[in-house]
Amino acid sequence: MQRLLLASTSTVHGKPYLTYILPELQEFFSGVSEILFIPFARPSGLTHEAYTKIAKKAFAEIGIAVRGLHEFDDPVKAIKKAQGIFTGGGNSFVLLNTLYQFQLIPVLKEAVLQGIPYFGTSAGSNIAGPTIRTTNDMPIVYPPTFDALGLIPFNINPHYLDPDPESTHMGETRETRIKEYHFFNSLPVIGLREGSWLNVQGDRITLKGTLPARWFSLEEIKEIPSGAVLN
Amino acid sequence: MQRLLLASTSTVHGKPYLTYILPELQEFFSGVSEILFIPFARPSGLTHEAYTKIAKKAFAEIGIAVRGLHEFDDPVKAIKKAQGIFTGGGNSFVLLNTLYQFQLIPVLKEAVLQGIPYFGTSAGSNIAGPTIRTTNDMPIVYPPTFDALGLIPFNINPHYLDPDPESTHMGETRETRIKEYHFFNSLPVIGLREGSWLNVQGDRITLKGTLPARWFSLEEIKEIPSGAVLN
């Protein structure tokens, strides 16, 4: 049975990296002594080494070791043998492109379907959906496709931001962007506010965290309360 | 000699569509009685008809007629015969993808190089650069490439936004995104704040409007004052 934690963000304002979600991670990765970290999204252009160090430090708090995928000669084997997987945030285009370059998309999908617990933040959550077409990131590299892991049946918009009624900026609001998406795409989208995450156990997907999420489908736009099970 | 006006936005806060730039448009399109409008970026999913109506209304203020590219049976001929061209904003991916679908990218480039004056706002400015890799838009469709018209030798980031020191949102700032771009791309980027535009006359590119722009290259990040000529 597949098990995933898909978080909007790694960090909430004013707290260190991953701190807000450590209790959930401890439960989710119960029995896991080491996780495999996928550092390919490279936030702020961080090297794989530097990014892995950050993940290591956070997971040390709950007694779990971390190794970066770039440390392995055979990344396919590393994924297949992982006790747990964490894909960090950064740029979704860079992340997806790198996974395709190393032909890791089918391997990663299969591993999660086989039951290896998967944790993603931001871009790492985005790629769990069918496509990255609702990322907020800049298209700084051109991936061979926008199709991603498709482990859940709808797209994620991480770092979901409500329109600011005080704003004088004329760029599109997040809601406008997602509505535009629906002129060209039919799959629903969940806007996950920072501090929210999805807990996926097989087909059962539960919204967690303190905030509601915003659901966009062709039929309706609505708020979903924390704790709700999505169908 | 190529002539372009590349604006960050069509609309500044509190003013109707294009109003802030009408005096410049009047001068730029002096002698032009009708312009060809490219409505393909479809802001808010607007139909080509509805979007063209908006452009028509604005240009009527300066006595210039507007026809939408979708109204022509032969879009290639329409571009070649245009007295002037205006590409409106919206979604850069949708715009670029549609231009490629109709095989209009080389035609449009050639037309501008031949001297047909080109005005773009937001996505319409973005495609004048070598690529759309510095768009802010959501990748709601997958274009065959991110390469665009390449009429100027650097990329544009429209609607450039300065970091908000009060923000508690953890999504990347615009500056961070453009710095990430430079880990994978070497071409410079100009961040055009709303109300700014570039006036291109052959190789001479002048920043206009009331605000400075932000310049990002591999070597440096700096502010460029309005009125400056870019090299």
XYZ file of C-alpha atoms in Angstrom:
462
model
C 0.000 0.000 0.000
C 1.381 3.405 -0.915
C 2.089 5.853 1.888
C 2.920 9.489 1.280
C 3.213 12.739 3.189
C 2.935 15.664 0.792
C 3.643 18.987 2.449
C 3.086 22.469 1.048
C 6.385 23.711 2.461
C 9.465 22.514 4.323
C 9.516 25.565 6.538
C 6.872 27.735 8.120
C 7.666 31.323 8.994
C 9.760 31.752 12.132
C 10.616 28.070 12.652
C 13.648 26.034 11.586
C 13.567 23.657 8.620
C 10.902 20.916 8.975
C 10.330 21.641 12.674
C 6.563 22.123 12.353
C 6.091 18.665 10.852
C 8.629 16.616 12.862
C 6.017 14.907 15.100
C 4.161 13.679 11.993
C 7.427 12.599 10.364
C 8.385 10.624 13.449
C 5.141 8.681 13.243
C 5.206 8.369 9.457
C 8.782 7.041 9.378
C 8.344 4.873 12.452
C 10.728 1.904 12.193
C 12.849 3.617 9.546
C 16.486 4.192 10.526
C 17.701 5.860 7.326
C 15.983 7.722 4.525
C 17.095 8.486 1.024
C 17.065 12.204 0.244
C 16.494 13.446 -3.312
C 18.212 16.868 -3.466
C 17.626 17.512 -7.187
C 15.311 20.547 -6.833
C 18.294 22.638 -5.667
C 16.655 25.588 -3.864
C 18.748 28.755 -4.285
C 20.998 26.661 -6.531
C 22.330 24.697 -3.531
C 24.619 21.812 -4.379
C 23.319 18.306 -3.726
C 25.846 18.005 -0.884
C 24.841 21.253 0.815
C 21.143 20.494 0.483
C 21.525 16.980 1.879
C 23.329 18.405 4.912
C 20.256 20.498 5.724
C 17.962 17.474 5.522
C 20.402 15.440 7.615
C 20.378 18.007 10.379
C 16.593 18.098 10.576
C 16.106 14.332 10.586
C 18.808 13.901 13.218
C 16.297 15.487 15.620
C 14.125 12.389 15.318
C 16.992 9.924 15.176
C 16.816 9.133 11.472
C 19.914 9.092 9.268
C 19.844 10.659 5.796
C 21.798 9.840 2.664
C 21.655 11.863 -0.538
C 20.729 10.098 -3.779
C 23.760 11.709 -5.441
C 26.043 9.707 -3.096
C 25.115 6.423 -4.784
C 26.767 5.000 -7.876
C 23.531 3.252 -8.779
C 20.576 5.564 -8.061
C 18.034 2.999 -9.304
C 19.230 0.452 -6.768
C 19.375 3.127 -4.061
C 15.704 3.947 -4.607
C 14.629 0.316 -4.719
C 16.475 -0.458 -1.483
C 15.442 2.669 0.429
C 13.606 2.341 3.737
C 12.011 5.725 3.118
C 12.333 8.579 0.630
C 12.293 12.355 1.057
C 12.252 14.715 -1.911
C 13.024 18.295 -0.895
C 11.610 21.465 -2.424
C 13.229 23.941 -4.769
C 12.542 24.244 -8.478
C 10.018 21.716 -9.832
C 11.330 21.985 -13.401
C 14.886 21.252 -12.296
C 13.709 18.400 -10.082
C 11.552 16.749 -12.745
C 14.153 17.268 -15.438
C 16.900 15.661 -13.350
C 14.697 12.691 -12.459
C 14.014 12.157 -16.178
C 17.707 12.588 -17.046
C 18.557 9.687 -14.743
C 15.426 7.786 -15.868
C 14.221 7.643 -12.276
C 10.544 8.561 -12.666
C 9.253 5.002 -13.265
C 11.608 3.605 -10.597
C 10.471 6.128 -8.003
C 6.814 5.551 -8.824
C 7.187 1.799 -8.564
C 9.063 2.084 -5.248
C 6.286 4.165 -3.686
C 3.595 1.853 -5.066
C 5.498 -1.035 -3.462
C 5.104 0.681 -0.101
C 8.298 2.656 0.502
C 7.097 5.678 2.476
C 7.526 8.926 0.538
C 7.758 12.405 2.011
C 7.770 15.483 -0.202
C 7.880 19.198 0.455
C 6.883 21.843 -2.087
C 8.430 20.706 -5.424
C 8.811 17.237 -3.881
C 5.041 17.195 -3.305
C 4.268 18.740 -6.644
C 5.812 15.822 -8.534
C 3.565 13.333 -6.686
C 0.612 14.678 -8.708
C -0.086 13.714 -12.327
C 1.757 16.790 -13.662
C 3.759 19.830 -12.535
C 1.383 22.132 -14.423
C 0.374 23.862 -11.175
C 3.837 24.611 -9.848
C 4.666 28.220 -8.896
C 8.244 27.849 -10.062
C 10.105 29.555 -12.849
C 10.673 27.331 -15.913
C 14.459 27.686 -15.751
C 15.066 24.350 -17.490
C 12.958 22.516 -20.103
C 11.939 19.051 -18.965
C 11.003 16.391 -21.565
C 7.398 16.531 -20.316
C 5.402 18.083 -17.471
C 4.053 14.631 -16.526
C 5.153 13.529 -13.081
C 4.651 10.556 -10.739
C 0.842 10.516 -10.769
C 0.622 8.885 -7.343
C -2.455 10.927 -6.444
C -5.309 11.676 -8.860
C -5.103 15.494 -8.736
C -2.477 18.196 -8.971
C -0.957 20.064 -6.060
C -0.352 23.782 -5.833
C 2.120 24.180 -2.960
C 2.600 27.417 -0.975
C -0.997 28.309 -1.854
C -1.528 32.042 -1.310
C -4.857 33.779 -0.873
C -5.394 36.963 -2.886
C -4.246 40.024 -0.941
C -7.039 42.620 -1.079
C -4.479 45.366 -0.256
C -2.172 44.488 -3.129
C -1.597 46.977 -5.923
C 0.360 44.414 -7.961
C -1.294 43.490 -11.258
C 0.252 40.025 -11.685
C -2.311 37.204 -11.585
C -3.453 35.901 -8.196
C -2.916 32.217 -7.500
C -6.638 31.606 -7.879
C -6.665 33.276 -11.310
C -3.725 31.118 -12.388
C -5.431 27.904 -11.339
C -8.655 28.966 -13.048
C -6.624 29.546 -16.224
C -5.198 26.034 -15.797
C -8.749 24.717 -15.942
C -9.321 26.222 -19.383
C -6.736 23.756 -20.663
C -6.773 20.887 -18.147
C -9.509 18.875 -16.465
C -7.792 17.362 -13.410
C -8.603 18.971 -10.043
C -6.021 20.949 -8.063
C -5.546 21.293 -4.335
C -4.094 24.575 -3.122
C -2.118 23.627 -0.002
C -1.436 26.559 2.293
C 1.903 26.638 4.132
C 1.697 24.389 7.186
C -0.749 21.986 5.497
C 0.008 18.540 4.138
C -1.683 15.480 2.705
C -1.338 12.134 4.429
C -1.878 9.416 1.826
C -2.497 5.833 2.916
C -3.370 3.781 -0.155
C -6.429 5.465 -1.677
C -7.250 7.369 1.483
C -6.002 10.971 1.391
C -6.375 13.116 4.512
C -5.720 16.852 4.768
C -3.620 17.669 7.813
C -2.147 20.751 9.490
C -3.913 23.704 11.034
C -5.341 25.374 7.918
C -8.039 24.485 5.412
C -6.995 23.870 1.809
C -8.549 25.253 -1.360
C -9.977 22.795 -3.868
C -10.342 23.647 -7.543
C -12.186 21.385 -9.950
C -14.024 22.052 -13.185
C -17.257 21.868 -11.196
C -16.467 23.917 -8.125
C -14.032 25.859 -5.980
C -14.312 25.246 -2.247
C -12.516 25.215 1.071
C -11.660 21.849 2.592
C -11.252 21.710 6.374
C -8.207 20.159 7.999
C -8.919 16.535 8.874
C -11.140 15.983 5.841
C -10.701 12.832 3.790
C -10.571 13.582 0.071
C -12.282 11.327 -2.412
C 15.252 48.553 -38.339
C 13.343 46.738 -35.612
C 11.154 48.810 -33.305
C 9.599 47.391 -30.149
C 7.860 48.586 -27.014
C 8.061 45.901 -24.345
C 6.003 46.713 -21.278
C 5.982 44.979 -17.924
C 2.207 45.205 -17.655
C -0.849 46.333 -19.599
C -2.417 47.914 -16.550
C -1.095 49.778 -13.545
C -3.070 49.800 -10.343
C -6.046 52.150 -10.327
C -5.994 52.999 -14.041
C -7.875 51.488 -16.997
C -6.225 49.088 -19.451
C -3.163 50.621 -21.206
C -3.985 54.161 -20.049
C -0.589 54.801 -18.463
C 1.251 54.087 -21.712
C -1.127 55.640 -24.284
C 1.030 58.749 -24.912
C 4.027 56.529 -25.734
C 1.834 54.271 -27.903
C 0.556 57.254 -29.830
C 4.093 58.274 -30.686
C 5.289 54.714 -31.297
C 2.441 53.886 -33.665
C 2.473 57.297 -35.348
C 1.179 56.897 -38.930
C -0.397 53.501 -38.166
C -4.182 53.356 -38.677
C -4.732 49.696 -37.730
C -2.816 47.220 -35.631
C -2.957 43.458 -35.518
C -3.690 42.110 -32.041
C -2.402 38.686 -30.970
C -4.857 37.503 -28.270
C -3.348 34.031 -27.765
C -2.182 34.492 -24.142
C -5.832 34.442 -23.004
C -5.688 36.114 -19.548
C -8.326 34.599 -17.238
C -9.141 32.207 -20.085
C -10.721 35.027 -22.123
C -11.760 34.070 -25.638
C -9.830 35.631 -28.508
C -12.921 37.690 -29.356
C -13.413 39.038 -25.836
C -9.740 39.863 -25.434
C -9.570 41.656 -28.774
C -12.537 43.809 -27.750
C -10.556 45.063 -24.749
C -7.579 45.995 -26.917
C -9.904 47.651 -29.448
C -11.448 49.864 -26.806
C -8.066 51.059 -25.513
C -6.612 51.813 -28.936
C -9.777 53.648 -29.982
C -8.656 56.352 -27.516
C -5.723 57.177 -29.784
C -7.643 56.677 -33.042
C -6.116 53.323 -34.006
C -8.240 50.405 -35.194
C -7.528 46.868 -33.949
C -8.127 43.492 -35.583
C -7.538 40.177 -33.860
C -5.208 37.651 -35.493
C -7.904 34.981 -35.042
C -10.153 36.914 -37.443
C -7.900 36.124 -40.409
C -8.068 32.966 -42.519
C -4.357 33.279 -43.246
C -2.517 34.382 -40.074
C 0.886 34.316 -41.801
C -0.299 36.806 -44.400
C -1.988 38.898 -41.699
C 1.304 39.250 -39.821
C 3.302 40.047 -42.957
C 0.838 42.737 -43.997
C 0.325 44.307 -40.561
C 1.067 48.015 -40.061
C 1.775 47.290 -36.405
C 1.482 44.371 -33.988
C 0.353 44.163 -30.367
C 0.671 40.964 -28.335
C -1.315 41.113 -25.111
C -0.437 39.544 -21.788
C -1.846 36.453 -20.132
C -0.157 33.075 -19.912
C 3.257 32.902 -21.617
C 3.090 29.115 -22.049
C -0.294 29.310 -23.768
C 0.870 32.213 -25.933
C 4.110 30.555 -27.026
C 2.429 27.195 -27.555
C -0.281 28.693 -29.775
C 2.261 30.628 -31.827
C 4.177 27.384 -32.417
C 0.958 25.493 -33.222
C 0.273 27.918 -36.052
C 3.993 28.021 -36.968
C 4.030 31.770 -36.461
C 7.240 32.253 -34.476
C 9.584 32.628 -37.499
C 6.987 34.741 -39.329
C 6.521 37.097 -36.407
C 10.262 37.409 -35.873
C 10.873 38.186 -39.528
C 8.042 40.760 -39.575
C 9.539 42.659 -36.632
C 13.048 42.468 -38.090
C 11.605 43.960 -41.295
C 10.455 46.973 -39.289
C 6.810 46.336 -38.378
C 6.476 48.033 -34.956
C 5.790 45.526 -32.170
C 4.178 46.297 -28.829
C 4.008 43.666 -26.100
C 2.703 43.645 -22.543
C 3.685 41.065 -19.937
C 3.604 37.676 -21.751
C 3.726 39.603 -25.039
C 6.988 41.205 -23.850
C 8.312 37.977 -22.417
C 8.291 36.261 -25.817
C 10.441 39.023 -27.318
C 13.377 37.690 -25.289
C 15.403 34.613 -26.273
C 13.304 32.327 -24.018
C 10.307 32.363 -21.681
C 12.433 30.844 -18.902
C 11.862 33.903 -16.712
C 8.091 34.096 -16.962
C 6.073 34.163 -13.734
C 3.267 32.145 -15.283
C 1.971 28.710 -14.453
C 3.009 26.025 -16.972
C -0.590 25.085 -17.805
C 0.304 23.826 -21.282
C 3.523 22.226 -22.559
C 5.058 24.160 -25.457
C 7.439 22.393 -27.865
C 10.305 24.534 -26.534
C 10.820 27.529 -24.220
C 12.689 29.358 -27.008
C 10.926 32.509 -28.116
C 11.459 35.354 -30.601
C 14.944 36.364 -29.471
C 14.539 39.941 -30.676
C 16.510 41.294 -27.725
C 19.648 39.655 -26.302
C 18.377 39.106 -22.737
C 15.327 37.699 -21.016
C 12.527 39.738 -19.488
C 10.894 39.169 -16.128
C 7.649 41.147 -16.307
C 5.724 42.357 -13.243
C 9.012 42.363 -11.339
C 8.328 42.420 -7.607
C 10.746 43.443 -4.881
C 10.981 41.155 -1.852
C 8.484 42.167 0.839
C 10.365 42.385 4.158
C 7.040 42.011 6.026
C 6.068 38.794 4.260
C 5.722 35.563 6.223
C 5.266 33.526 3.030
C 8.034 30.997 2.402
C 7.722 30.769 -1.401
C 10.799 32.038 -3.250
C 11.150 35.771 -3.888
C 11.452 36.894 -7.480
C 15.128 37.655 -6.929
C 15.756 34.132 -5.617
C 14.001 32.657 -8.649
C 16.103 34.659 -11.084
C 19.272 33.746 -9.212
C 18.256 30.078 -9.543
C 17.773 30.679 -13.273
C 21.423 31.724 -13.431
C 22.589 28.386 -12.100
C 21.307 26.873 -15.340
C 21.350 29.740 -17.848
C 23.869 32.410 -18.766
C 21.758 35.093 -20.499
C 21.018 38.249 -18.468
C 17.519 39.074 -17.240
C 15.838 42.419 -16.777
C 13.235 42.630 -14.025
C 10.738 45.216 -15.294
C 8.598 46.715 -12.559
C 4.986 47.527 -13.378
C 4.822 50.849 -15.197
C 8.236 50.327 -16.854
C 8.906 49.401 -20.448
C 11.728 49.007 -22.935
C 11.788 51.099 -26.073
C 13.829 49.234 -28.692
C 15.039 51.034 -31.818
C 17.342 48.704 -33.726
C 20.126 47.801 -31.308
C 19.375 50.709 -29.000
C 17.304 49.690 -25.984
C 16.083 52.376 -23.582
C 14.386 51.839 -20.235
C 11.301 54.013 -19.877
C 8.600 54.702 -17.286
C 8.923 56.141 -13.819
C 10.744 53.298 -12.035
C 14.217 51.818 -12.226
C 14.555 48.216 -13.417
C 16.581 45.396 -11.863
C 19.336 43.844 -13.938
C 20.576 40.307 -13.300
C 23.601 38.897 -15.061
C 26.109 36.231 -14.130
C 28.470 39.031 -13.137
C 26.243 41.393 -11.195
C 22.840 42.424 -9.950
C 22.095 46.128 -10.155
C 19.428 48.789 -10.493
C 19.102 50.569 -13.828
C 17.610 54.068 -13.781
C 14.748 55.014 -16.087
C 16.106 56.625 -19.220
C 19.218 54.469 -19.293
C 20.333 52.940 -22.572
C 21.157 49.246 -22.186
C 24.090 47.732 -24.003
